[in-house]
Structure formats: structure tokens, C-alpha cells
Amino acid sequence: MREIIVLAEHRRNEIRDITFEMLTKGRQLTETINAELVAVILGKNIRDKAETLANYADKVLVIDDDRFEFFNSDIYQQALSTIIRERKPFLTMIGHTSYGLELAPSLAVSLNIPLVTDCLELEFSNGNLIATRQMYGGKMYSKVNVKKSESYIVTIRQGIVTPIEGKARGEIIELPPPVIEPVKKKFIEYVLPTVGEVDISSADILVAVGRGIKDQANIPLAEELAKTIGGVVACSRPIVDKGWLPSDRQVGSSGKTVKPKLYLALGISGAFQHIIGMKNSQLIIAINKDPNAPIFNVAHYGVVEDLFKIIPILIEKIKEVRKKT
Ligand SMILES: Cc1cc2nc3c(=O)[nH]c(=O)nc-3n(C[C@H](O)[C@H](O)[C@H](O)COP(=O)(O)OP(=O)(O)OC[C@H]3O[C@@H](n4cnc5c(N)ncnc54)[C@H](O)[C@@H]3O)c2cc1C
């Protein structure tokens, strides 16, 4: 049976969310083209990870080897090339992450397989792969009818698919350590964000500010609210353009895709470039003084009011509740 391969991404002993997103998408696709879903994991001491993946995939191919302790695209490329050459999967899915961006192009070139990057959606029609991508910085969507091929490689954008809990009982297959030619690239160290830097894509609660915040001097108000509810501050693009917050806080098509448990949007109109980056948040609450602001189309709850009236009340009330509990 033909296969769809998903390359599991893991870092610092954790499987990254993009893996489960791809497995969910991959499962949907196998149902439409009658294929098997195969997860591939390369690493060191990863048996427990393989077991987790077996809940999602029909087969889990594992290479447990010291040389895969840290991600190295050159070593990964060699191991994956061998797997893809041997198994001839219909499709290989890789995360559109810093890892995937380094790996997928060289892998596709080495195998002479078509590559489509940054896919939002995938479908098959008469055996052809059709990939949905964004164009012009997110202004338009295009459906790319990929040139017919025996095998394809795609990278999948993070945060687009909502992962569904796996119910599979996949077979775990240990592959022998592959022959790897010497590589020049070397892993040196993980550099974690310095104290004060924030990774908005992994935060559970985001307090996002837009142009409605009016002035840089008002950002601390949002920061106080964020602190009160245990969240961090994110923003729309104009806030970054003005230099009020760093670019790693920007949500949207040219910023980050986020999926927090709570997204509190303050004075954000809801332009589609912004919405695309936060619409999959579990709970969206918007405060905007314009009742027709498009943000209300995606918000679960909305407050039509001046944010400068609401935020201080909110902070006070939350503090009151906290004191009582
Ligand atoms: C190629 C391209 C890529 C882009 N990428 C991104 C991106 O990644 N992320 C992004 O965010 N944008 C992006 N943009 C910009 C996007 O089109 C919008 O311009 C931007 O999202 C608007 O930001 P905003 O909602 O903060 O500002 P505005 O659209 O100006 O909205 C401000 C909102 O605040 C409300 N408001 C004002 N005062 C108050 C108040 N006192 N109380 C309550 N509400 C108030 C107003 O009613 C209004 O709805 C991109 C644009 C382009 C062309």
C-alpha cells in the first residue's frame, strides 16, 4: 500500500505540536487515497516518543542512534533520502519550521522530487496533489496543482490544523542505523531566548494589542493585564512597525501563528493578515469600540467599548477574585 510519511519533529525531549498537526492532516489524506500513515522519528533514546506516535500512525519507523541526538539537516537528509528511496511514499510531510526549512529543499533536490513549501491545505484530485498556499503576503490564496510525480515533499505551516487525538495502534519498526557520509555541519548548542524574551507561539494566554492602544506609553497597561492573568503581550503589525514592541510579538501572516487557550484582542480591527495568525485560538475575546470591527467575526466573546475603560476594571476585578481564592 502507498504511504504518507510524516517526519516527527522533536526538540529537547519533546515532540513538537507540528508533528501532531501533520499526523492529523496525514490521517485525513490517507482516508481519501487509501494509503498508510507512517511516522518517522530520528533521535537518541526515543522509544517513548515512538510509542506516542504509534497512537497516530499505522507504522512508526524509528532510528535510535547517537548521531541523531540533535537536529542536523545534513545527517537527517541522508537518512531520510534512504528511507524515501526505499519506500517511495506518495507524500512526505515536514513541518514548515526552522528545522523543516533547512531540511526540505535539500532533501527534495537530492531526490529530485517536487517540493511545495508552506502549505495550508492539501488534497488529492485524480492522483494529483493540490496544495493551498498564500500569496502576496497573505492577501490571496492560491491552489497549486503540483506537477504529476510518483512522490512529493511538502512543508506544512504550523498552527493551521487542529490536532485530533490519535486512536491508532501503529506498529513500531526499528530501522538499522544508516550509513552517513561525513558532514560539515555540526551542532554546537541550543541558544534559548534570553530572560525577558518571549515565545508567543507557546504561551497559553496572549493579550494582544493593536493600534487602538494609541501610544507606546499605554503598552504597560496591557502588560499589567497580561501579568494579572498569567499571560504575555502580543500585537498586530502596526505596533511592530512603530517600534513599540519587538517583531517576535507580531501575530499574523507576516508574524507568528498562535493557538493559545485565550487570545484577548485589544483595539485590533481584525484584518485578515492578523486573523490568519490567531483564528485557531481556543477562546477569543475582543475589545473594540467599533461594533463592526471584523475581529468580532472570529471572537467568541466581544466587548464594544473603549479599551481604556475596560482594562483597568478587568485588572481590578481579576485581582479581587484572586484575593478571595
Ligand atoms: C503584506 C502584508 C502583511 C501583513 N501582515 C500582518 C501581520 O502579520 N499581522 C498584522 O496584525 N497585520 C498585518 N498586516 C497589516 C494588516 O493589514 C492591518 O493593517 C493590521 O492588522 C491592522 O492592525 P490593527 O488592527 O492594530 O490596526 P487598525 O486596523 O488601525 O485597528 C485599530 C482598531 O482599534 C480600535 N480602537 C481604536 N481605539 C480604541 C479604543 N480606545 N478602544 C477600543 N478599540 C479601539 C478601532 O476601532 C480599530 O478597529 C499586513 C499587511 C500587509 C499588506
PDB file of N, CA, C and O and ligand atoms in Angstrom, residues 135-139 209-214 235-241 250-256 263 265-278 287-296 303-310, ligand 1:
ATOM      1  N   MET A 135      -0.457  33.888  -1.093  1.00  0.00           N
ATOM      2  CA  MET A 135       0.371  34.701  -1.991  1.00  0.00           C
ATOM      3  C   MET A 135       0.320  36.154  -1.537  1.00  0.00           C
ATOM      4  O   MET A 135      -0.582  36.551  -0.816  1.00  0.00           O
ATOM      5  N   TYR A 136       1.221  36.920  -2.023  1.00  0.00           N
ATOM      6  CA  TYR A 136       1.274  38.371  -1.757  1.00  0.00           C
ATOM      7  C   TYR A 136       1.109  38.657  -0.258  1.00  0.00           C
ATOM      8  O   TYR A 136       0.228  39.407   0.155  1.00  0.00           O
ATOM      9  N   GLY A 137       1.948  37.992   0.513  1.00  0.00           N
ATOM     10  CA  GLY A 137       1.970  38.258   1.955  1.00  0.00           C
ATOM     11  C   GLY A 137       0.651  37.958   2.634  1.00  0.00           C
ATOM     12  O   GLY A 137       0.321  38.562   3.645  1.00  0.00           O
ATOM     13  N   GLY A 138      -0.122  37.040   2.073  1.00  0.00           N
ATOM     14  CA  GLY A 138      -1.344  36.625   2.737  1.00  0.00           C
ATOM     15  C   GLY A 138      -2.594  37.297   2.177  1.00  0.00           C
ATOM     16  O   GLY A 138      -3.690  37.061   2.653  1.00  0.00           O
ATOM     17  N   LYS A 139      -2.442  38.109   1.147  1.00  0.00           N
ATOM     18  CA  LYS A 139      -3.618  38.799   0.579  1.00  0.00           C
ATOM     19  C   LYS A 139      -4.488  37.837  -0.224  1.00  0.00           C
ATOM     20  O   LYS A 139      -5.679  38.024  -0.344  1.00  0.00           O
ATOM     21  N   VAL A 209      -2.277  43.557  21.562  1.00  0.00           N
ATOM     22  CA  VAL A 209      -2.668  44.957  21.385  1.00  0.00           C
ATOM     23  C   VAL A 209      -2.544  45.364  19.923  1.00  0.00           C
ATOM     24  O   VAL A 209      -1.647  44.929  19.213  1.00  0.00           O
ATOM     25  N   GLY A 210      -3.476  46.228  19.521  1.00  0.00           N
ATOM     26  CA  GLY A 210      -3.446  46.777  18.170  1.00  0.00           C
ATOM     27  C   GLY A 210      -3.347  48.290  18.241  1.00  0.00           C
ATOM     28  O   GLY A 210      -3.102  48.872  19.320  1.00  0.00           O
ATOM     29  N   ARG A 211      -3.576  48.913  17.088  1.00  0.00           N
ATOM     30  CA  ARG A 211      -3.404  50.364  17.016  1.00  0.00           C
ATOM     31  C   ARG A 211      -4.309  51.114  17.991  1.00  0.00           C
ATOM     32  O   ARG A 211      -4.034  52.256  18.349  1.00  0.00           O
ATOM     33  N   GLY A 212      -5.380  50.426  18.428  1.00  0.00           N
ATOM     34  CA  GLY A 212      -6.285  51.036  19.405  1.00  0.00           C
ATOM     35  C   GLY A 212      -5.597  51.361  20.726  1.00  0.00           C
ATOM     36  O   GLY A 212      -6.138  52.118  21.537  1.00  0.00           O
ATOM     37  N   ILE A 213      -4.423  50.837  20.954  1.00  0.00           N
ATOM     38  CA  ILE A 213      -3.714  51.121  22.211  1.00  0.00           C
ATOM     39  C   ILE A 213      -3.136  52.547  22.179  1.00  0.00           C
ATOM     40  O   ILE A 213      -2.707  53.098  23.198  1.00  0.00           O
ATOM     41  N   LYS A 214      -3.122  53.119  20.983  1.00  0.00           N
ATOM     42  CA  LYS A 214      -2.855  54.559  20.775  1.00  0.00           C
ATOM     43  C   LYS A 214      -1.416  55.039  20.946  1.00  0.00           C
ATOM     44  O   LYS A 214      -0.944  55.849  20.148  1.00  0.00           O
ATOM     45  N   CYS A 235       0.977  41.366  19.591  1.00  0.00           N
ATOM     46  CA  CYS A 235       0.479  42.595  18.946  1.00  0.00           C
ATOM     47  C   CYS A 235       0.192  42.390  17.461  1.00  0.00           C
ATOM     48  O   CYS A 235       0.549  41.376  16.867  1.00  0.00           O
ATOM     49  N   SER A 236      -0.451  43.409  16.896  1.00  0.00           N
ATOM     50  CA  SER A 236      -0.666  43.444  15.447  1.00  0.00           C
ATOM     51  C   SER A 236       0.549  44.135  14.815  1.00  0.00           C
ATOM     52  O   SER A 236       1.413  44.685  15.507  1.00  0.00           O
ATOM     53  N   ARG A 237       0.583  44.125  13.507  1.00  0.00           N
ATOM     54  CA  ARG A 237       1.787  44.611  12.817  1.00  0.00           C
ATOM     55  C   ARG A 237       2.107  46.091  13.021  1.00  0.00           C
ATOM     56  O   ARG A 237       3.263  46.456  13.190  1.00  0.00           O
ATOM     57  N   PRO A 238       1.060  46.970  13.010  1.00  0.00           N
ATOM     58  CA  PRO A 238       1.412  48.393  13.169  1.00  0.00           C
ATOM     59  C   PRO A 238       2.201  48.680  14.446  1.00  0.00           C
ATOM     60  O   PRO A 238       3.007  49.602  14.484  1.00  0.00           O
ATOM     61  N   ILE A 239       1.974  47.876  15.480  1.00  0.00           N
ATOM     62  CA  ILE A 239       2.666  48.091  16.757  1.00  0.00           C
ATOM     63  C   ILE A 239       4.162  47.794  16.602  1.00  0.00           C
ATOM     64  O   ILE A 239       5.012  48.485  17.163  1.00  0.00           O
ATOM     65  N   VAL A 240       4.450  46.787  15.770  1.00  0.00           N
ATOM     66  CA  VAL A 240       5.860  46.461  15.497  1.00  0.00           C
ATOM     67  C   VAL A 240       6.450  47.527  14.571  1.00  0.00           C
ATOM     68  O   VAL A 240       7.570  48.011  14.773  1.00  0.00           O
ATOM     69  N   ASP A 241       5.646  47.905  13.562  1.00  0.00           N
ATOM     70  CA  ASP A 241       6.140  48.928  12.612  1.00  0.00           C
ATOM     71  C   ASP A 241       6.514  50.222  13.339  1.00  0.00           C
ATOM     72  O   ASP A 241       7.461  50.907  12.970  1.00  0.00           O
ATOM     73  N   GLN A 250       4.721  39.834  17.002  1.00  0.00           N
ATOM     74  CA  GLN A 250       3.677  40.071  15.991  1.00  0.00           C
ATOM     75  C   GLN A 250       2.945  38.792  15.608  1.00  0.00           C
ATOM     76  O   GLN A 250       3.549  37.774  15.293  1.00  0.00           O
ATOM     77  N   VAL A 251       1.617  38.896  15.591  1.00  0.00           N
ATOM     78  CA  VAL A 251       0.760  37.779  15.191  1.00  0.00           C
ATOM     79  C   VAL A 251       0.247  38.066  13.777  1.00  0.00           C
ATOM     80  O   VAL A 251      -0.157  39.176  13.479  1.00  0.00           O
ATOM     81  N   GLY A 252       0.254  37.059  12.924  1.00  0.00           N
ATOM     82  CA  GLY A 252      -0.333  37.260  11.604  1.00  0.00           C
ATOM     83  C   GLY A 252       0.477  36.644  10.492  1.00  0.00           C
ATOM     84  O   GLY A 252       1.443  35.929  10.730  1.00  0.00           O
ATOM     85  N   SER A 253       0.053  36.965   9.276  1.00  0.00           N
ATOM     86  CA  SER A 253       0.642  36.300   8.110  1.00  0.00           C
ATOM     87  C   SER A 253       2.120  36.594   7.968  1.00  0.00           C
ATOM     88  O   SER A 253       2.875  35.756   7.494  1.00  0.00           O
ATOM     89  N   SER A 254       2.550  37.772   8.379  1.00  0.00           N
ATOM     90  CA  SER A 254       3.993  38.037   8.311  1.00  0.00           C
ATOM     91  C   SER A 254       4.598  38.005   9.720  1.00  0.00           C
ATOM     92  O   SER A 254       5.725  38.421   9.928  1.00  0.00           O
ATOM     93  N   GLY A 255       3.817  37.494  10.666  1.00  0.00           N
ATOM     94  CA  GLY A 255       4.317  37.308  12.023  1.00  0.00           C
ATOM     95  C   GLY A 255       4.167  35.851  12.411  1.00  0.00           C
ATOM     96  O   GLY A 255       4.374  34.966  11.589  1.00  0.00           O
ATOM     97  N   LYS A 256       3.747  35.608  13.645  1.00  0.00           N
ATOM     98  CA  LYS A 256       3.638  34.221  14.105  1.00  0.00           C
ATOM     99  C   LYS A 256       2.198  33.722  14.074  1.00  0.00           C
ATOM    100  O   LYS A 256       1.269  34.512  14.180  1.00  0.00           O
ATOM    101  N   TYR A 263      -7.039  34.239  23.730  1.00  0.00           N
ATOM    102  CA  TYR A 263      -6.474  35.351  22.954  1.00  0.00           C
ATOM    103  C   TYR A 263      -7.356  36.562  23.218  1.00  0.00           C
ATOM    104  O   TYR A 263      -8.531  36.599  22.834  1.00  0.00           O
ATOM    105  N   ALA A 265      -7.954  40.245  22.400  1.00  0.00           N
ATOM    106  CA  ALA A 265      -7.554  41.224  21.384  1.00  0.00           C
ATOM    107  C   ALA A 265      -8.027  42.614  21.800  1.00  0.00           C
ATOM    108  O   ALA A 265      -9.228  42.866  21.930  1.00  0.00           O
ATOM    109  N   LEU A 266      -7.087  43.508  22.024  1.00  0.00           N
ATOM    110  CA  LEU A 266      -7.426  44.865  22.482  1.00  0.00           C
ATOM    111  C   LEU A 266      -7.161  45.881  21.371  1.00  0.00           C
ATOM    112  O   LEU A 266      -6.003  46.056  20.970  1.00  0.00           O
ATOM    113  N   GLY A 267      -8.210  46.495  20.866  1.00  0.00           N
ATOM    114  CA  GLY A 267      -8.024  47.527  19.840  1.00  0.00           C
ATOM    115  C   GLY A 267      -7.378  47.009  18.576  1.00  0.00           C
ATOM    116  O   GLY A 267      -6.525  47.659  17.994  1.00  0.00           O
ATOM    117  N   ILE A 268      -7.807  45.806  18.193  1.00  0.00           N
ATOM    118  CA  ILE A 268      -7.319  45.206  16.937  1.00  0.00           C
ATOM    119  C   ILE A 268      -8.521  45.090  16.012  1.00  0.00           C
ATOM    120  O   ILE A 268      -9.558  44.543  16.396  1.00  0.00           O
ATOM    121  N   SER A 269      -8.388  45.604  14.774  1.00  0.00           N
ATOM    122  CA  SER A 269      -9.562  45.644  13.888  1.00  0.00           C
ATOM    123  C   SER A 269      -9.926  44.257  13.368  1.00  0.00           C
ATOM    124  O   SER A 269     -11.090  43.946  13.166  1.00  0.00           O
ATOM    125  N   GLY A 270      -8.900  43.410  13.127  1.00  0.00           N
ATOM    126  CA  GLY A 270      -9.178  42.073  12.601  1.00  0.00           C
ATOM    127  C   GLY A 270      -8.971  41.970  11.109  1.00  0.00           C
ATOM    128  O   GLY A 270      -9.747  41.303  10.418  1.00  0.00           O
ATOM    129  N   ALA A 271      -7.916  42.621  10.619  1.00  0.00           N
ATOM    130  CA  ALA A 271      -7.564  42.481   9.198  1.00  0.00           C
ATOM    131  C   ALA A 271      -7.220  41.010   8.957  1.00  0.00           C
ATOM    132  O   ALA A 271      -6.738  40.326   9.862  1.00  0.00           O
ATOM    133  N   PHE A 272      -7.484  40.530   7.722  1.00  0.00           N
ATOM    134  CA  PHE A 272      -7.303  39.089   7.507  1.00  0.00           C
ATOM    135  C   PHE A 272      -5.865  38.651   7.740  1.00  0.00           C
ATOM    136  O   PHE A 272      -5.599  37.539   8.145  1.00  0.00           O
ATOM    137  N   GLN A 273      -4.899  39.570   7.523  1.00  0.00           N
ATOM    138  CA  GLN A 273      -3.495  39.188   7.769  1.00  0.00           C
ATOM    139  C   GLN A 273      -3.271  38.909   9.255  1.00  0.00           C
ATOM    140  O   GLN A 273      -2.381  38.160   9.614  1.00  0.00           O
ATOM    141  N   HIS A 274      -4.071  39.556  10.089  1.00  0.00           N
ATOM    142  CA  HIS A 274      -3.947  39.296  11.526  1.00  0.00           C
ATOM    143  C   HIS A 274      -4.715  38.020  11.897  1.00  0.00           C
ATOM    144  O   HIS A 274      -4.188  37.143  12.587  1.00  0.00           O
ATOM    145  N   ILE A 275      -5.951  37.942  11.375  1.00  0.00           N
ATOM    146  CA  ILE A 275      -6.826  36.810  11.724  1.00  0.00           C
ATOM    147  C   ILE A 275      -6.163  35.468  11.422  1.00  0.00           C
ATOM    148  O   ILE A 275      -6.259  34.518  12.203  1.00  0.00           O
ATOM    149  N   ILE A 276      -5.477  35.419  10.294  1.00  0.00           N
ATOM    150  CA  ILE A 276      -4.873  34.136   9.886  1.00  0.00           C
ATOM    151  C   ILE A 276      -3.906  33.592  10.938  1.00  0.00           C
ATOM    152  O   ILE A 276      -3.740  32.392  11.070  1.00  0.00           O
ATOM    153  N   GLY A 277      -3.352  34.494  11.714  1.00  0.00           N
ATOM    154  CA  GLY A 277      -2.373  34.061  12.707  1.00  0.00           C
ATOM    155  C   GLY A 277      -2.960  33.693  14.053  1.00  0.00           C
ATOM    156  O   GLY A 277      -2.234  33.164  14.904  1.00  0.00           O
ATOM    157  N   MET A 278      -4.272  33.968  14.287  1.00  0.00           N
ATOM    158  CA  MET A 278      -4.794  33.713  15.641  1.00  0.00           C
ATOM    159  C   MET A 278      -6.171  33.043  15.643  1.00  0.00           C
ATOM    160  O   MET A 278      -6.704  32.735  16.695  1.00  0.00           O
ATOM    161  N   ILE A 287     -11.954  43.280  22.466  1.00  0.00           N
ATOM    162  CA  ILE A 287     -12.469  44.559  22.965  1.00  0.00           C
ATOM    163  C   ILE A 287     -12.174  45.591  21.893  1.00  0.00           C
ATOM    164  O   ILE A 287     -11.014  45.801  21.514  1.00  0.00           O
ATOM    165  N   ASN A 288     -13.223  46.195  21.379  1.00  0.00           N
ATOM    166  CA  ASN A 288     -13.049  47.173  20.308  1.00  0.00           C
ATOM    167  C   ASN A 288     -14.218  48.139  20.353  1.00  0.00           C
ATOM    168  O   ASN A 288     -15.363  47.720  20.558  1.00  0.00           O
ATOM    169  N   LYS A 289     -13.953  49.420  20.146  1.00  0.00           N
ATOM    170  CA  LYS A 289     -15.080  50.364  20.269  1.00  0.00           C
ATOM    171  C   LYS A 289     -15.939  50.416  19.014  1.00  0.00           C
ATOM    172  O   LYS A 289     -17.024  50.995  19.037  1.00  0.00           O
ATOM    173  N   ASP A 290     -15.458  49.765  17.939  1.00  0.00           N
ATOM    174  CA  ASP A 290     -16.237  49.738  16.695  1.00  0.00           C
ATOM    175  C   ASP A 290     -17.019  48.424  16.615  1.00  0.00           C
ATOM    176  O   ASP A 290     -16.426  47.351  16.472  1.00  0.00           O
ATOM    177  N   PRO A 291     -18.380  48.490  16.696  1.00  0.00           N
ATOM    178  CA  PRO A 291     -19.158  47.231  16.685  1.00  0.00           C
ATOM    179  C   PRO A 291     -19.005  46.473  15.368  1.00  0.00           C
ATOM    180  O   PRO A 291     -19.289  45.275  15.311  1.00  0.00           O
ATOM    181  N   ASN A 292     -18.579  47.154  14.315  1.00  0.00           N
ATOM    182  CA  ASN A 292     -18.448  46.479  13.016  1.00  0.00           C
ATOM    183  C   ASN A 292     -17.025  45.976  12.749  1.00  0.00           C
ATOM    184  O   ASN A 292     -16.723  45.539  11.644  1.00  0.00           O
ATOM    185  N   ALA A 293     -16.176  46.067  13.744  1.00  0.00           N
ATOM    186  CA  ALA A 293     -14.789  45.609  13.525  1.00  0.00           C
ATOM    187  C   ALA A 293     -14.798  44.117  13.179  1.00  0.00           C
ATOM    188  O   ALA A 293     -15.455  43.320  13.855  1.00  0.00           O
ATOM    189  N   PRO A 294     -14.085  43.715  12.120  1.00  0.00           N
ATOM    190  CA  PRO A 294     -14.102  42.301  11.693  1.00  0.00           C
ATOM    191  C   PRO A 294     -13.593  41.320  12.741  1.00  0.00           C
ATOM    192  O   PRO A 294     -13.903  40.137  12.664  1.00  0.00           O
ATOM    193  N   ILE A 295     -12.869  41.803  13.734  1.00  0.00           N
ATOM    194  CA  ILE A 295     -12.375  40.890  14.784  1.00  0.00           C
ATOM    195  C   ILE A 295     -13.554  40.177  15.455  1.00  0.00           C
ATOM    196  O   ILE A 295     -13.445  39.035  15.881  1.00  0.00           O
ATOM    197  N   PHE A 296     -14.720  40.853  15.500  1.00  0.00           N
ATOM    198  CA  PHE A 296     -15.884  40.236  16.151  1.00  0.00           C
ATOM    199  C   PHE A 296     -16.413  39.019  15.365  1.00  0.00           C
ATOM    200  O   PHE A 296     -17.168  38.230  15.890  1.00  0.00           O
ATOM    201  N   VAL A 303     -16.565  42.762  23.429  1.00  0.00           N
ATOM    202  CA  VAL A 303     -16.974  43.909  24.235  1.00  0.00           C
ATOM    203  C   VAL A 303     -16.826  45.136  23.344  1.00  0.00           C
ATOM    204  O   VAL A 303     -15.730  45.438  22.865  1.00  0.00           O
ATOM    205  N   VAL A 304     -17.950  45.817  23.085  1.00  0.00           N
ATOM    206  CA  VAL A 304     -17.884  47.031  22.272  1.00  0.00           C
ATOM    207  C   VAL A 304     -17.738  48.196  23.245  1.00  0.00           C
ATOM    208  O   VAL A 304     -18.707  48.659  23.834  1.00  0.00           O
ATOM    209  N   GLU A 305     -16.528  48.613  23.420  1.00  0.00           N
ATOM    210  CA  GLU A 305     -16.266  49.656  24.420  1.00  0.00           C
ATOM    211  C   GLU A 305     -14.845  50.184  24.249  1.00  0.00           C
ATOM    212  O   GLU A 305     -14.016  49.573  23.567  1.00  0.00           O
ATOM    213  N   ASP A 306     -14.587  51.309  24.874  1.00  0.00           N
ATOM    214  CA  ASP A 306     -13.245  51.877  24.896  1.00  0.00           C
ATOM    215  C   ASP A 306     -12.351  50.993  25.780  1.00  0.00           C
ATOM    216  O   ASP A 306     -12.662  50.771  26.948  1.00  0.00           O
ATOM    217  N   LEU A 307     -11.259  50.516  25.201  1.00  0.00           N
ATOM    218  CA  LEU A 307     -10.424  49.583  25.962  1.00  0.00           C
ATOM    219  C   LEU A 307      -9.815  50.231  27.206  1.00  0.00           C
ATOM    220  O   LEU A 307      -9.531  49.548  28.196  1.00  0.00           O
ATOM    221  N   PHE A 308      -9.667  51.552  27.158  1.00  0.00           N
ATOM    222  CA  PHE A 308      -9.072  52.225  28.324  1.00  0.00           C
ATOM    223  C   PHE A 308     -10.040  52.276  29.512  1.00  0.00           C
ATOM    224  O   PHE A 308      -9.623  52.462  30.645  1.00  0.00           O
ATOM    225  N   LYS A 309     -11.339  52.087  29.217  1.00  0.00           N
ATOM    226  CA  LYS A 309     -12.304  51.977  30.324  1.00  0.00           C
ATOM    227  C   LYS A 309     -12.297  50.550  30.857  1.00  0.00           C
ATOM    228  O   LYS A 309     -12.421  50.321  32.060  1.00  0.00           O
ATOM    229  N   ILE A 310     -12.193  49.591  29.936  1.00  0.00           N
ATOM    230  CA  ILE A 310     -12.370  48.180  30.320  1.00  0.00           C
ATOM    231  C   ILE A 310     -11.150  47.603  31.044  1.00  0.00           C
ATOM    232  O   ILE A 310     -11.289  46.909  32.048  1.00  0.00           O
TER     233      ILE A 310
HETATM  234  C1  LIG B   1       1.745  42.076   3.175  1.00  0.00           C
HETATM  235  C2  LIG B   1       1.075  42.422   4.461  1.00  0.00           C
HETATM  236  C3  LIG B   1       1.305  41.619   5.569  1.00  0.00           C
HETATM  237  C4  LIG B   1       0.715  41.945   6.795  1.00  0.00           C
HETATM  238  N1  LIG B   1       0.946  41.162   7.872  1.00  0.00           N
HETATM  239  C5  LIG B   1       0.333  41.434   9.053  1.00  0.00           C
HETATM  240  C6  LIG B   1       0.506  40.613  10.199  1.00  0.00           C
HETATM  241  O1  LIG B   1       1.253  39.639  10.179  1.00  0.00           O
HETATM  242  N2  LIG B   1      -0.129  40.944  11.327  1.00  0.00           N
HETATM  243  C7  LIG B   1      -0.963  42.019  11.430  1.00  0.00           C
HETATM  244  O2  LIG B   1      -1.529  42.249  12.521  1.00  0.00           O
HETATM  245  N3  LIG B   1      -1.147  42.817  10.368  1.00  0.00           N
HETATM  246  C8  LIG B   1      -0.503  42.560   9.185  1.00  0.00           C
HETATM  247  N4  LIG B   1      -0.682  43.394   8.134  1.00  0.00           N
HETATM  248  C9  LIG B   1      -1.415  44.656   8.364  1.00  0.00           C
HETATM  249  C10 LIG B   1      -2.909  44.479   8.321  1.00  0.00           C
HETATM  250  O3  LIG B   1      -3.374  44.607   7.001  1.00  0.00           O
HETATM  251  C11 LIG B   1      -3.605  45.563   9.170  1.00  0.00           C
HETATM  252  O4  LIG B   1      -3.201  46.821   8.701  1.00  0.00           O
HETATM  253  C12 LIG B   1      -3.269  45.462  10.650  1.00  0.00           C
HETATM  254  O5  LIG B   1      -3.516  44.161  11.125  1.00  0.00           O
HETATM  255  C13 LIG B   1      -4.133  46.444  11.422  1.00  0.00           C
HETATM  256  O6  LIG B   1      -3.690  46.471  12.744  1.00  0.00           O
HETATM  257  P1  LIG B   1      -4.678  46.964  13.903  1.00  0.00           P
HETATM  258  O7  LIG B   1      -5.868  46.118  13.926  1.00  0.00           O
HETATM  259  O8  LIG B   1      -3.837  47.045  15.120  1.00  0.00           O
HETATM  260  O9  LIG B   1      -4.971  48.469  13.472  1.00  0.00           O
HETATM  261  P2  LIG B   1      -6.280  49.107  12.872  1.00  0.00           P
HETATM  262  O10 LIG B   1      -6.751  48.382  11.682  1.00  0.00           O
HETATM  263  O11 LIG B   1      -5.997  50.540  12.726  1.00  0.00           O
HETATM  264  O12 LIG B   1      -7.380  48.884  14.000  1.00  0.00           O
HETATM  265  C14 LIG B   1      -7.362  49.517  15.227  1.00  0.00           C
HETATM  266  C15 LIG B   1      -8.658  49.108  15.914  1.00  0.00           C
HETATM  267  O13 LIG B   1      -8.662  49.647  17.206  1.00  0.00           O
HETATM  268  C16 LIG B   1      -9.967  50.072  17.513  1.00  0.00           C
HETATM  269  N5  LIG B   1      -9.845  51.100  18.548  1.00  0.00           N
HETATM  270  C17 LIG B   1      -9.299  52.339  18.443  1.00  0.00           C
HETATM  271  N6  LIG B   1      -9.311  52.968  19.617  1.00  0.00           N
HETATM  272  C18 LIG B   1      -9.888  52.109  20.507  1.00  0.00           C
HETATM  273  C19 LIG B   1     -10.185  52.181  21.882  1.00  0.00           C
HETATM  274  N7  LIG B   1      -9.876  53.249  22.607  1.00  0.00           N
HETATM  275  N8  LIG B   1     -10.799  51.127  22.465  1.00  0.00           N
HETATM  276  C20 LIG B   1     -11.110  50.021  21.771  1.00  0.00           C
HETATM  277  N9  LIG B   1     -10.855  49.890  20.437  1.00  0.00           N
HETATM  278  C21 LIG B   1     -10.246  50.936  19.840  1.00  0.00           C
HETATM  279  C22 LIG B   1     -10.525  50.604  16.228  1.00  0.00           C
HETATM  280  O14 LIG B   1     -11.941  50.542  16.234  1.00  0.00           O
HETATM  281  C23 LIG B   1      -9.909  49.619  15.219  1.00  0.00           C
HETATM  282  O15 LIG B   1     -10.772  48.538  14.968  1.00  0.00           O
HETATM  283  C24 LIG B   1      -0.120  43.076   6.906  1.00  0.00           C
HETATM  284  C25 LIG B   1      -0.351  43.867   5.782  1.00  0.00           C
HETATM  285  C26 LIG B   1       0.237  43.538   4.586  1.00  0.00           C
HETATM  286  C27 LIG B   1      -0.032  44.408   3.393  1.00  0.00           C
END
